[in-house]
């Protein structure tokens, strides 16, 4: 009950026009209390189990309010069409789960509610640019403060930010896996949009990049470097300068490619061959499954094995293949009665989590979406990324493009791509790019006249 009054205040502030502070509270809920508030404090007796549930109530209430308060609340634009494609697929999947699989509404609601986060676009698009600019500066300061706390974690081994899942010790740095959830977007926004001016934005951007390296995830480090390099090449502005900088880019890219390939050694390749052939019985009967479980945070083979086991199982049933394995919770009777996967993270009962995983987005797509949902989500995601690429001369558009590419590039080692709520910056800033493009076109037309 602690945060119900804060939720009501956020809704009231939005309706009264104080939208910077309303959205600040919304982002507080969307990003897990900025990882300062312990997760268990968000649990209530009213069905709220995590902070994002408060964000979803905020979205639904203001979506309904907007439908009555504004005559043009749902514009017929690219975003609406892409959202419609995605939500249509989700509704079909929900129907299949209820009327074909026989899964209860309670389980369906628990597992699918975050998919409707895309509706945040409609209340967010009503906020003025000046309010959003002010909000983003506040959020940037929050991320910098989170980065300081995360660095203290890394060098002391003492967990400070909420969501700390595990740590492994080292001679100098402890590896934590609860880095600031807004970090990736603000790396690109800070360096390319430069909201604090060139000097301070560059310093802040370097701090954020260093923070992204502290967990020592090799794939993340590589993707941060590659996307930043790609962004600066796109930001060069003309072909001659691009060709001039190309040798430097290759000097960075070629060693990174060797490092990437070196991560997949001969043992990993042989493991992947076994997994491709579906020989999970060999894994279950050997010590390999123990190695997977013990080293799941860093083993690429584990992630691919997790995906392949569920993907190959889904191909045994055409409904599973097209509509996913089901929208039930991992601890439901349906899950226990229908699935017995051997590769996964250990649960509190001594078994393994059968469906959800934080280690690879594509396993979650197989389990929850199937072909229908996965294709619809990729149409939504890539459709927006392409829009930002076309408008990449706009620094804000470029920042969003790079953010989306980073998330896509780390989808084999993280579930971030699957987390629909992580698109909140894309949803909030999309209209500003459209408006700026429209204004530039109108100005060009007036000059011609």
mmCIF file of C-alpha atoms in Angstrom, residues 236-430:
data_model
loop_
_atom_site.group_PDB
_atom_site.id
_atom_site.type_symbol
_atom_site.label_atom_id
_atom_site.label_comp_id
_atom_site.label_asym_id
_atom_site.label_seq_id
_atom_site.Cartn_x
_atom_site.Cartn_y
_atom_site.Cartn_z
ATOM 1 C CA UNK A 236 30.333 12.030 -39.693
ATOM 2 C CA UNK A 237 27.976 13.614 -42.171
ATOM 3 C CA UNK A 238 29.456 13.060 -45.631
ATOM 4 C CA UNK A 239 31.080 10.298 -47.668
ATOM 5 C CA UNK A 240 34.570 11.813 -47.879
ATOM 6 C CA UNK A 241 34.870 12.133 -44.124
ATOM 7 C CA UNK A 242 33.410 8.639 -43.728
ATOM 8 C CA UNK A 243 36.121 7.190 -46.001
ATOM 9 C CA UNK A 244 38.750 9.136 -44.071
ATOM 10 C CA UNK A 245 37.623 7.591 -40.777
ATOM 11 C CA UNK A 246 37.005 4.094 -42.200
ATOM 12 C CA UNK A 247 40.569 2.768 -41.573
ATOM 13 C CA UNK A 248 40.321 3.757 -37.911
ATOM 14 C CA UNK A 249 36.977 2.017 -37.629
ATOM 15 C CA UNK A 250 38.443 -1.144 -39.144
ATOM 16 C CA UNK A 251 41.340 -1.025 -36.693
ATOM 17 C CA UNK A 252 38.740 -1.217 -33.926
ATOM 18 C CA UNK A 253 36.342 -3.649 -35.591
ATOM 19 C CA UNK A 254 38.808 -6.328 -36.753
ATOM 20 C CA UNK A 255 40.341 -7.057 -33.313
ATOM 21 C CA UNK A 256 36.846 -7.085 -31.818
ATOM 22 C CA UNK A 257 35.767 -9.681 -34.370
ATOM 23 C CA UNK A 258 38.706 -11.890 -33.392
ATOM 24 C CA UNK A 259 37.777 -11.492 -29.728
ATOM 25 C CA UNK A 260 34.174 -12.391 -30.492
ATOM 26 C CA UNK A 261 35.099 -15.526 -32.401
ATOM 27 C CA UNK A 262 37.593 -16.488 -29.718
ATOM 28 C CA UNK A 263 34.721 -16.697 -27.241
ATOM 29 C CA UNK A 264 33.386 -19.685 -29.150
ATOM 30 C CA UNK A 265 36.191 -22.226 -28.900
ATOM 31 C CA UNK A 266 36.369 -25.762 -30.222
ATOM 32 C CA UNK A 267 34.596 -27.156 -27.161
ATOM 33 C CA UNK A 268 31.740 -24.713 -27.605
ATOM 34 C CA UNK A 269 31.450 -25.599 -31.276
ATOM 35 C CA UNK A 270 31.244 -29.302 -30.483
ATOM 36 C CA UNK A 271 28.633 -28.560 -27.818
ATOM 37 C CA UNK A 272 26.598 -26.557 -30.309
ATOM 38 C CA UNK A 273 26.782 -29.419 -32.812
ATOM 39 C CA UNK A 274 25.369 -31.749 -30.170
ATOM 40 C CA UNK A 275 22.665 -29.225 -29.319
ATOM 41 C CA UNK A 276 21.740 -28.723 -32.956
ATOM 42 C CA UNK A 277 21.140 -32.439 -33.214
ATOM 43 C CA UNK A 278 18.944 -32.313 -30.118
ATOM 44 C CA UNK A 279 21.063 -34.674 -27.987
ATOM 45 C CA UNK A 280 19.934 -33.265 -24.644
ATOM 46 C CA UNK A 281 19.887 -36.711 -23.085
ATOM 47 C CA UNK A 282 23.674 -36.763 -23.378
ATOM 48 C CA UNK A 283 23.853 -33.481 -21.522
ATOM 49 C CA UNK A 284 21.450 -34.619 -18.834
ATOM 50 C CA UNK A 285 23.431 -37.815 -18.213
ATOM 51 C CA UNK A 286 26.779 -36.061 -18.045
ATOM 52 C CA UNK A 287 28.472 -33.398 -15.974
ATOM 53 C CA UNK A 288 27.746 -30.794 -18.646
ATOM 54 C CA UNK A 289 24.429 -29.749 -17.114
ATOM 55 C CA UNK A 290 26.236 -28.957 -13.841
ATOM 56 C CA UNK A 291 28.699 -26.777 -15.720
ATOM 57 C CA UNK A 292 25.828 -25.006 -17.471
ATOM 58 C CA UNK A 293 24.074 -24.234 -14.204
ATOM 59 C CA UNK A 294 27.214 -23.152 -12.365
ATOM 60 C CA UNK A 295 28.463 -20.888 -15.142
ATOM 61 C CA UNK A 296 25.194 -19.746 -16.662
ATOM 62 C CA UNK A 297 26.044 -16.053 -16.350
ATOM 63 C CA UNK A 298 29.056 -16.346 -18.617
ATOM 64 C CA UNK A 299 28.613 -19.440 -20.801
ATOM 65 C CA UNK A 300 27.443 -18.726 -24.309
ATOM 66 C CA UNK A 301 26.863 -22.448 -24.845
ATOM 67 C CA UNK A 302 24.410 -22.493 -21.941
ATOM 68 C CA UNK A 303 22.322 -19.783 -23.538
ATOM 69 C CA UNK A 304 22.223 -21.434 -26.939
ATOM 70 C CA UNK A 305 21.438 -24.773 -25.298
ATOM 71 C CA UNK A 306 18.580 -23.184 -23.356
ATOM 72 C CA UNK A 307 17.143 -21.755 -26.569
ATOM 73 C CA UNK A 308 17.637 -24.883 -28.670
ATOM 74 C CA UNK A 309 16.029 -27.224 -26.141
ATOM 75 C CA UNK A 310 12.848 -25.155 -26.090
ATOM 76 C CA UNK A 311 12.874 -24.429 -29.804
ATOM 77 C CA UNK A 312 13.237 -28.103 -30.751
ATOM 78 C CA UNK A 313 10.485 -29.007 -28.299
ATOM 79 C CA UNK A 314 8.164 -26.374 -29.779
ATOM 80 C CA UNK A 315 8.608 -27.958 -33.231
ATOM 81 C CA UNK A 316 6.968 -31.150 -31.965
ATOM 82 C CA UNK A 317 3.597 -29.362 -31.804
ATOM 83 C CA UNK A 318 2.393 -26.933 -34.469
ATOM 84 C CA UNK A 319 0.454 -24.853 -31.908
ATOM 85 C CA UNK A 320 3.554 -24.483 -29.717
ATOM 86 C CA UNK A 321 5.590 -23.600 -32.779
ATOM 87 C CA UNK A 322 3.307 -20.771 -33.901
ATOM 88 C CA UNK A 323 1.815 -19.525 -30.626
ATOM 89 C CA UNK A 324 4.435 -20.356 -27.982
ATOM 90 C CA UNK A 325 4.524 -22.888 -25.184
ATOM 91 C CA UNK A 326 2.058 -20.929 -23.097
ATOM 92 C CA UNK A 327 1.349 -17.851 -20.994
ATOM 93 C CA UNK A 328 1.460 -19.586 -17.617
ATOM 94 C CA UNK A 329 3.737 -18.915 -14.684
ATOM 95 C CA UNK A 330 6.803 -21.042 -14.136
ATOM 96 C CA UNK A 331 5.382 -22.480 -10.902
ATOM 97 C CA UNK A 332 1.906 -23.321 -12.241
ATOM 98 C CA UNK A 333 0.525 -26.910 -12.330
ATOM 99 C CA UNK A 334 0.303 -26.617 -16.138
ATOM 100 C CA UNK A 335 4.052 -26.054 -16.337
ATOM 101 C CA UNK A 336 4.863 -28.963 -14.012
ATOM 102 C CA UNK A 337 2.543 -31.311 -15.919
ATOM 103 C CA UNK A 338 3.672 -30.438 -19.444
ATOM 104 C CA UNK A 339 7.368 -29.562 -19.416
ATOM 105 C CA UNK A 340 10.526 -31.213 -18.162
ATOM 106 C CA UNK A 341 13.401 -29.250 -19.648
ATOM 107 C CA UNK A 342 16.847 -30.110 -18.307
ATOM 108 C CA UNK A 343 18.708 -26.876 -19.105
ATOM 109 C CA UNK A 344 17.910 -23.776 -17.098
ATOM 110 C CA UNK A 345 18.677 -21.726 -14.032
ATOM 111 C CA UNK A 346 18.036 -23.486 -10.698
ATOM 112 C CA UNK A 347 14.843 -22.539 -8.852
ATOM 113 C CA UNK A 348 14.159 -22.437 -5.124
ATOM 114 C CA UNK A 349 12.672 -25.961 -5.165
ATOM 115 C CA UNK A 350 15.824 -27.667 -6.411
ATOM 116 C CA UNK A 351 14.616 -27.909 -10.015
ATOM 117 C CA UNK A 352 15.091 -25.472 -12.870
ATOM 118 C CA UNK A 353 13.020 -22.656 -14.290
ATOM 119 C CA UNK A 354 11.243 -24.193 -17.250
ATOM 120 C CA UNK A 355 10.273 -21.150 -19.307
ATOM 121 C CA UNK A 356 11.561 -17.694 -18.379
ATOM 122 C CA UNK A 357 15.237 -16.811 -18.354
ATOM 123 C CA UNK A 358 17.188 -13.542 -18.025
ATOM 124 C CA UNK A 359 20.074 -14.959 -20.086
ATOM 125 C CA UNK A 360 18.753 -14.947 -23.663
ATOM 126 C CA UNK A 361 15.766 -13.156 -25.164
ATOM 127 C CA UNK A 362 15.103 -15.760 -27.853
ATOM 128 C CA UNK A 363 14.220 -18.493 -25.363
ATOM 129 C CA UNK A 364 11.491 -16.224 -24.018
ATOM 130 C CA UNK A 365 10.249 -15.526 -27.530
ATOM 131 C CA UNK A 366 9.981 -19.260 -28.197
ATOM 132 C CA UNK A 367 8.253 -19.937 -24.885
ATOM 133 C CA UNK A 368 5.804 -17.042 -24.891
ATOM 134 C CA UNK A 369 5.357 -15.778 -28.460
ATOM 135 C CA UNK A 370 6.009 -18.558 -30.950
ATOM 136 C CA UNK A 371 6.435 -17.561 -34.582
ATOM 137 C CA UNK A 372 3.338 -15.348 -34.601
ATOM 138 C CA UNK A 373 4.287 -13.177 -31.648
ATOM 139 C CA UNK A 374 8.001 -13.099 -32.456
ATOM 140 C CA UNK A 375 7.443 -11.938 -36.037
ATOM 141 C CA UNK A 376 4.915 -9.316 -34.889
ATOM 142 C CA UNK A 377 7.318 -7.982 -32.249
ATOM 143 C CA UNK A 378 10.222 -7.876 -34.702
ATOM 144 C CA UNK A 379 8.026 -6.020 -37.223
ATOM 145 C CA UNK A 380 7.285 -3.491 -34.473
ATOM 146 C CA UNK A 381 10.901 -3.254 -33.325
ATOM 147 C CA UNK A 382 12.712 -3.255 -36.664
ATOM 148 C CA UNK A 383 10.073 -0.990 -38.202
ATOM 149 C CA UNK A 384 10.876 1.663 -35.616
ATOM 150 C CA UNK A 385 14.633 1.100 -35.880
ATOM 151 C CA UNK A 386 14.408 1.620 -39.652
ATOM 152 C CA UNK A 387 12.476 4.873 -39.112
ATOM 153 C CA UNK A 388 15.240 6.123 -36.817
ATOM 154 C CA UNK A 389 17.882 5.061 -39.332
ATOM 155 C CA UNK A 390 16.173 6.996 -42.125
ATOM 156 C CA UNK A 391 16.090 10.059 -39.854
ATOM 157 C CA UNK A 392 19.568 9.504 -38.401
ATOM 158 C CA UNK A 393 20.683 13.087 -39.113
ATOM 159 C CA UNK A 394 18.565 14.021 -36.128
ATOM 160 C CA UNK A 395 20.763 13.378 -33.081
ATOM 161 C CA UNK A 396 17.819 12.162 -31.027
ATOM 162 C CA UNK A 397 16.825 9.718 -33.747
ATOM 163 C CA UNK A 398 20.416 8.499 -34.001
ATOM 164 C CA UNK A 399 20.541 7.929 -30.247
ATOM 165 C CA UNK A 400 17.358 5.846 -30.329
ATOM 166 C CA UNK A 401 18.644 3.836 -33.307
ATOM 167 C CA UNK A 402 21.891 2.991 -31.523
ATOM 168 C CA UNK A 403 20.044 2.087 -28.342
ATOM 169 C CA UNK A 404 17.781 -0.302 -30.254
ATOM 170 C CA UNK A 405 20.754 -1.834 -32.082
ATOM 171 C CA UNK A 406 22.577 -2.390 -28.783
ATOM 172 C CA UNK A 407 19.545 -4.130 -27.283
ATOM 173 C CA UNK A 408 19.147 -6.259 -30.410
ATOM 174 C CA UNK A 409 22.857 -7.069 -30.465
ATOM 175 C CA UNK A 410 22.847 -8.302 -26.874
ATOM 176 C CA UNK A 411 19.719 -10.450 -27.296
ATOM 177 C CA UNK A 412 21.807 -13.647 -27.209
ATOM 178 C CA UNK A 413 23.160 -12.785 -23.760
ATOM 179 C CA UNK A 414 20.294 -10.823 -22.202
ATOM 180 C CA UNK A 415 16.491 -10.745 -22.137
ATOM 181 C CA UNK A 416 16.344 -6.948 -22.585
ATOM 182 C CA UNK A 417 14.958 -7.232 -26.130
ATOM 183 C CA UNK A 418 12.037 -9.243 -24.751
ATOM 184 C CA UNK A 419 11.248 -6.615 -22.088
ATOM 185 C CA UNK A 420 8.646 -4.438 -23.800
ATOM 186 C CA UNK A 421 8.937 -1.787 -21.092
ATOM 187 C CA UNK A 422 12.509 -1.055 -22.145
ATOM 188 C CA UNK A 423 11.035 0.650 -25.243
ATOM 189 C CA UNK A 424 9.627 3.477 -23.120
ATOM 190 C CA UNK A 425 12.166 6.025 -24.405
ATOM 191 C CA UNK A 426 11.350 5.056 -27.989
ATOM 192 C CA UNK A 427 7.636 5.465 -27.302
ATOM 193 C CA UNK A 428 8.081 8.828 -25.580
ATOM 194 C CA UNK A 429 10.418 10.444 -28.125
ATOM 195 C CA UNK A 430 9.027 9.139 -31.428
#
